[in-house]
Amino acid sequence: MAVEALDVVLPSPLVEIDDERLGAVRLLVKRDDLIHPVVSGNKWRKLRYALRDVEPGTTVLSFGGAFSNHLRALAAWGRYHSLRTVGVVRGEEQPFNDVLAGCVADGMELTYLDRRTYRRKTEPDVVADLRARFAPGLVLPEGGTTVHAVRGCAELVAELNEPFGVIATAVGTGGTLAGLAAGIGPDQRAIGISALRGARSIDAAVDSLHEAALGRRLGNWAIDHERHHGGFARRTAELDTFVDDFAVRHGVRLEWVYVAKLIFAIYAKVAAGEFDDGSTVVAVVTGPALTG
Ligand SMILES: *Cc1c(COP(=O)(O)O)cnc(C)c1O
């Protein structure tokens, strides 16, 4: 379905999770999934400054998997700001799922790259071929993660009106984490829970984003690479049980590709005593459950 409007509701709510399993740790969730019914909170924040000065009529080309919340957000943005959008999708052409159907309904043109070529999507020959075919005025990297994402996601921190020590987010490309780390104060730290297995290069990507956006690296963040439940878009029975249980207790069904892995990890860290008693952790619910 096409997006009906691109009006986002800010600030997104900050909600306390009342759960005896958290002991003396206070958990607040930043419901960025509620800023829009379809467009993921963090994807909108990442596009906000990346596309702000792009002229109507410009072709914007970007990349993502078949369930990419980023492509979905870009398509919606394009429709409402009169941009032509092209989505380069990883893998073979397949029947549309809801995400890709929504992209097309919002006017995005889709093209497919086999997985081998997709992995080489930033190499000159692949880029040149896409440029020749679609003549984009702007090529956005996968996930919409550019230097502008740092500013857009840092703004989330300014919306928080409760004291906290740690802010946590799920990690795909690291753009959201980079923004949160840039936005927090000197006594706070940011942690990322990677939804991918063994994607150690994300740490360097976050450093590069900070160098580009701030002119220096930051030492106030870390990524936990061990809580992926088998890898990207993989799940374990343990994770499913957690999601079901969380829905019963709190009335919120966690998006499982990213958000459930984040919240699961926070509970595990609480149980392991990794947060001080009396401390407050803010978990960013980065987006809605588009991925089933
Ligand atoms: C894209 C996405 C992420 C990952 O964000 P990055 O900035 O790429 O690390 C996390 N959660 C949801 C719901 C997403 O759609």
PDB file of N, CA and C in Angstrom, residues 17-67:
ATOM      1  N   ILE A  17       9.304   0.651  30.990  1.00  0.00           N
ATOM      2  CA  ILE A  17       8.912  -0.758  31.005  1.00  0.00           C
ATOM      3  C   ILE A  17       8.966  -1.254  32.445  1.00  0.00           C
ATOM      4  N   ASP A  18       7.802  -1.617  32.939  1.00  0.00           N
ATOM      5  CA  ASP A  18       7.696  -2.066  34.327  1.00  0.00           C
ATOM      6  C   ASP A  18       7.778  -3.595  34.318  1.00  0.00           C
ATOM      7  N   ASP A  19       8.891  -4.141  34.774  1.00  0.00           N
ATOM      8  CA  ASP A  19       9.119  -5.584  34.645  1.00  0.00           C
ATOM      9  C   ASP A  19      10.063  -6.014  35.766  1.00  0.00           C
ATOM     10  N   GLU A  20       9.615  -6.949  36.601  1.00  0.00           N
ATOM     11  CA  GLU A  20      10.416  -7.308  37.777  1.00  0.00           C
ATOM     12  C   GLU A  20      11.771  -7.920  37.380  1.00  0.00           C
ATOM     13  N   ARG A  21      11.852  -8.456  36.156  1.00  0.00           N
ATOM     14  CA  ARG A  21      13.119  -9.058  35.724  1.00  0.00           C
ATOM     15  C   ARG A  21      14.232  -8.020  35.552  1.00  0.00           C
ATOM     16  N   LEU A  22      13.849  -6.751  35.543  1.00  0.00           N
ATOM     17  CA  LEU A  22      14.858  -5.706  35.366  1.00  0.00           C
ATOM     18  C   LEU A  22      15.500  -5.282  36.684  1.00  0.00           C
ATOM     19  N   GLY A  23      14.999  -5.832  37.801  1.00  0.00           N
ATOM     20  CA  GLY A  23      15.601  -5.522  39.095  1.00  0.00           C
ATOM     21  C   GLY A  23      15.654  -4.024  39.331  1.00  0.00           C
ATOM     22  N   ALA A  24      16.834  -3.536  39.694  1.00  0.00           N
ATOM     23  CA  ALA A  24      16.978  -2.117  40.028  1.00  0.00           C
ATOM     24  C   ALA A  24      17.415  -1.274  38.831  1.00  0.00           C
ATOM     25  N   VAL A  25      17.299  -1.826  37.632  1.00  0.00           N
ATOM     26  CA  VAL A  25      17.630  -1.057  36.429  1.00  0.00           C
ATOM     27  C   VAL A  25      16.336  -0.518  35.832  1.00  0.00           C
ATOM     28  N   ARG A  26      16.344   0.758  35.510  1.00  0.00           N
ATOM     29  CA  ARG A  26      15.161   1.380  34.907  1.00  0.00           C
ATOM     30  C   ARG A  26      15.316   1.323  33.386  1.00  0.00           C
ATOM     31  N   LEU A  27      14.320   0.761  32.700  1.00  0.00           N
ATOM     32  CA  LEU A  27      14.370   0.673  31.233  1.00  0.00           C
ATOM     33  C   LEU A  27      13.283   1.561  30.636  1.00  0.00           C
ATOM     34  N   LEU A  28      13.727   2.498  29.807  1.00  0.00           N
ATOM     35  CA  LEU A  28      12.795   3.365  29.082  1.00  0.00           C
ATOM     36  C   LEU A  28      12.911   3.036  27.601  1.00  0.00           C
ATOM     37  N   VAL A  29      11.782   2.880  26.919  1.00  0.00           N
ATOM     38  CA  VAL A  29      11.865   2.652  25.477  1.00  0.00           C
ATOM     39  C   VAL A  29      11.409   3.908  24.734  1.00  0.00           C
ATOM     40  N   LYS A  30      12.225   4.262  23.760  1.00  0.00           N
ATOM     41  CA  LYS A  30      11.926   5.428  22.924  1.00  0.00           C
ATOM     42  C   LYS A  30      11.182   4.902  21.709  1.00  0.00           C
ATOM     43  N   ARG A  31       9.871   5.157  21.670  1.00  0.00           N
ATOM     44  CA  ARG A  31       9.015   4.510  20.672  1.00  0.00           C
ATOM     45  C   ARG A  31       9.093   5.221  19.322  1.00  0.00           C
ATOM     46  N   ASP A  32      10.258   5.126  18.690  1.00  0.00           N
ATOM     47  CA  ASP A  32      10.414   5.733  17.372  1.00  0.00           C
ATOM     48  C   ASP A  32       9.619   4.994  16.300  1.00  0.00           C
ATOM     49  N   ASP A  33       9.129   3.795  16.655  1.00  0.00           N
ATOM     50  CA  ASP A  33       8.252   3.088  15.714  1.00  0.00           C
ATOM     51  C   ASP A  33       6.910   3.794  15.573  1.00  0.00           C
ATOM     52  N   LEU A  34       6.600   4.708  16.499  1.00  0.00           N
ATOM     53  CA  LEU A  34       5.308   5.383  16.452  1.00  0.00           C
ATOM     54  C   LEU A  34       5.347   6.712  15.705  1.00  0.00           C
ATOM     55  N   ILE A  35       6.488   7.086  15.152  1.00  0.00           N
ATOM     56  CA  ILE A  35       6.510   8.393  14.467  1.00  0.00           C
ATOM     57  C   ILE A  35       5.714   8.358  13.164  1.00  0.00           C
ATOM     58  N   HIS A  36       5.563   7.148  12.608  1.00  0.00           N
ATOM     59  CA  HIS A  36       4.832   7.003  11.349  1.00  0.00           C
ATOM     60  C   HIS A  36       4.383   5.551  11.217  1.00  0.00           C
ATOM     61  N   PRO A  37       3.208   5.301  10.625  1.00  0.00           N
ATOM     62  CA  PRO A  37       2.739   3.910  10.554  1.00  0.00           C
ATOM     63  C   PRO A  37       3.602   2.991   9.692  1.00  0.00           C
ATOM     64  N   VAL A  38       4.308   3.503   8.734  1.00  0.00           N
ATOM     65  CA  VAL A  38       5.076   2.658   7.814  1.00  0.00           C
ATOM     66  C   VAL A  38       6.560   2.994   7.794  1.00  0.00           C
ATOM     67  N   VAL A  39       6.875   4.263   7.863  1.00  0.00           N
ATOM     68  CA  VAL A  39       8.282   4.671   7.737  1.00  0.00           C
ATOM     69  C   VAL A  39       8.987   4.484   9.076  1.00  0.00           C
ATOM     70  N   SER A  40      10.030   3.676   9.098  1.00  0.00           N
ATOM     71  CA  SER A  40      10.793   3.423  10.324  1.00  0.00           C
ATOM     72  C   SER A  40      11.339   4.708  10.890  1.00  0.00           C
ATOM     73  N   GLY A  41      11.310   4.795  12.210  1.00  0.00           N
ATOM     74  CA  GLY A  41      11.812   6.001  12.869  1.00  0.00           C
ATOM     75  C   GLY A  41      13.226   6.353  12.451  1.00  0.00           C
ATOM     76  N   ASN A  42      14.118   5.371  12.557  1.00  0.00           N
ATOM     77  CA  ASN A  42      15.510   5.741  12.293  1.00  0.00           C
ATOM     78  C   ASN A  42      15.741   6.017  10.813  1.00  0.00           C
ATOM     79  N   LYS A  43      14.968   5.375   9.937  1.00  0.00           N
ATOM     80  CA  LYS A  43      15.171   5.617   8.506  1.00  0.00           C
ATOM     81  C   LYS A  43      14.742   7.037   8.139  1.00  0.00           C
ATOM     82  N   TRP A  44      13.662   7.473   8.770  1.00  0.00           N
ATOM     83  CA  TRP A  44      13.232   8.850   8.516  1.00  0.00           C
ATOM     84  C   TRP A  44      14.280   9.839   9.048  1.00  0.00           C
ATOM     85  N   ARG A  45      14.784   9.574  10.243  1.00  0.00           N
ATOM     86  CA  ARG A  45      15.791  10.487  10.807  1.00  0.00           C
ATOM     87  C   ARG A  45      17.049  10.523   9.943  1.00  0.00           C
ATOM     88  N   LYS A  46      17.400   9.379   9.347  1.00  0.00           N
ATOM     89  CA  LYS A  46      18.608   9.344   8.517  1.00  0.00           C
ATOM     90  C   LYS A  46      18.417  10.068   7.194  1.00  0.00           C
ATOM     91  N   LEU A  47      17.179  10.016   6.667  1.00  0.00           N
ATOM     92  CA  LEU A  47      16.928  10.687   5.384  1.00  0.00           C
ATOM     93  C   LEU A  47      16.747  12.191   5.544  1.00  0.00           C
ATOM     94  N   ARG A  48      16.315  12.596   6.710  1.00  0.00           N
ATOM     95  CA  ARG A  48      15.899  13.974   6.929  1.00  0.00           C
ATOM     96  C   ARG A  48      16.892  15.002   6.376  1.00  0.00           C
ATOM     97  N   TYR A  49      18.143  14.879   6.762  1.00  0.00           N
ATOM     98  CA  TYR A  49      19.123  15.861   6.279  1.00  0.00           C
ATOM     99  C   TYR A  49      19.793  15.425   4.988  1.00  0.00           C
ATOM    100  N   ALA A  50      19.825  14.113   4.755  1.00  0.00           N
ATOM    101  CA  ALA A  50      20.442  13.642   3.502  1.00  0.00           C
ATOM    102  C   ALA A  50      19.662  14.149   2.289  1.00  0.00           C
ATOM    103  N   LEU A  51      18.337  14.286   2.440  1.00  0.00           N
ATOM    104  CA  LEU A  51      17.499  14.638   1.291  1.00  0.00           C
ATOM    105  C   LEU A  51      16.931  16.052   1.374  1.00  0.00           C
ATOM    106  N   ARG A  52      17.260  16.759   2.435  1.00  0.00           N
ATOM    107  CA  ARG A  52      16.620  18.056   2.655  1.00  0.00           C
ATOM    108  C   ARG A  52      16.798  19.021   1.484  1.00  0.00           C
ATOM    109  N   ASP A  53      17.998  19.064   0.936  1.00  0.00           N
ATOM    110  CA  ASP A  53      18.271  20.054  -0.109  1.00  0.00           C
ATOM    111  C   ASP A  53      18.209  19.476  -1.518  1.00  0.00           C
ATOM    112  N   VAL A  54      17.674  18.275  -1.643  1.00  0.00           N
ATOM    113  CA  VAL A  54      17.597  17.660  -2.973  1.00  0.00           C
ATOM    114  C   VAL A  54      16.407  18.256  -3.729  1.00  0.00           C
ATOM    115  N   GLU A  55      16.672  18.720  -4.950  1.00  0.00           N
ATOM    116  CA  GLU A  55      15.630  19.386  -5.754  1.00  0.00           C
ATOM    117  C   GLU A  55      14.546  18.398  -6.188  1.00  0.00           C
ATOM    118  N   PRO A  56      13.289  18.841  -6.228  1.00  0.00           N
ATOM    119  CA  PRO A  56      12.238  17.995  -6.793  1.00  0.00           C
ATOM    120  C   PRO A  56      12.625  17.549  -8.202  1.00  0.00           C
ATOM    121  N   GLY A  57      12.254  16.345  -8.555  1.00  0.00           N
ATOM    122  CA  GLY A  57      12.587  15.829  -9.877  1.00  0.00           C
ATOM    123  C   GLY A  57      13.888  15.056  -9.923  1.00  0.00           C
ATOM    124  N   THR A  58      14.711  15.213  -8.896  1.00  0.00           N
ATOM    125  CA  THR A  58      15.987  14.495  -8.851  1.00  0.00           C
ATOM    126  C   THR A  58      15.738  12.986  -8.715  1.00  0.00           C
ATOM    127  N   THR A  59      16.591  12.205  -9.373  1.00  0.00           N
ATOM    128  CA  THR A  59      16.535  10.755  -9.194  1.00  0.00           C
ATOM    129  C   THR A  59      17.463  10.354  -8.049  1.00  0.00           C
ATOM    130  N   VAL A  60      16.912   9.671  -7.055  1.00  0.00           N
ATOM    131  CA  VAL A  60      17.713   9.177  -5.935  1.00  0.00           C
ATOM    132  C   VAL A  60      17.715   7.654  -5.996  1.00  0.00           C
ATOM    133  N   LEU A  61      18.904   7.088  -6.038  1.00  0.00           N
ATOM    134  CA  LEU A  61      19.054   5.631  -6.130  1.00  0.00           C
ATOM    135  C   LEU A  61      19.672   5.110  -4.844  1.00  0.00           C
ATOM    136  N   SER A  62      19.132   4.015  -4.338  1.00  0.00           N
ATOM    137  CA  SER A  62      19.734   3.433  -3.146  1.00  0.00           C
ATOM    138  C   SER A  62      19.557   1.919  -3.141  1.00  0.00           C
ATOM    139  N   PHE A  63      20.042   1.300  -2.077  1.00  0.00           N
ATOM    140  CA  PHE A  63      20.215  -0.148  -2.033  1.00  0.00           C
ATOM    141  C   PHE A  63      19.556  -0.745  -0.793  1.00  0.00           C
ATOM    142  N   GLY A  64      19.111  -1.994  -0.921  1.00  0.00           N
ATOM    143  CA  GLY A  64      18.603  -2.675   0.267  1.00  0.00           C
ATOM    144  C   GLY A  64      18.168  -4.096  -0.047  1.00  0.00           C
ATOM    145  N   GLY A  65      17.915  -4.861   1.004  1.00  0.00           N
ATOM    146  CA  GLY A  65      17.381  -6.208   0.851  1.00  0.00           C
ATOM    147  C   GLY A  65      15.892  -6.142   0.537  1.00  0.00           C
ATOM    148  N   ALA A  66      15.298  -7.299   0.312  1.00  0.00           N
ATOM    149  CA  ALA A  66      13.883  -7.358  -0.058  1.00  0.00           C
ATOM    150  C   ALA A  66      12.973  -6.883   1.069  1.00  0.00           C
ATOM    151  N   PHE A  67      13.494  -6.827   2.303  1.00  0.00           N
ATOM    152  CA  PHE A  67      12.694  -6.338   3.431  1.00  0.00           C
ATOM    153  C   PHE A  67      13.234  -5.001   3.948  1.00  0.00           C
TER     154      PHE A  67
END
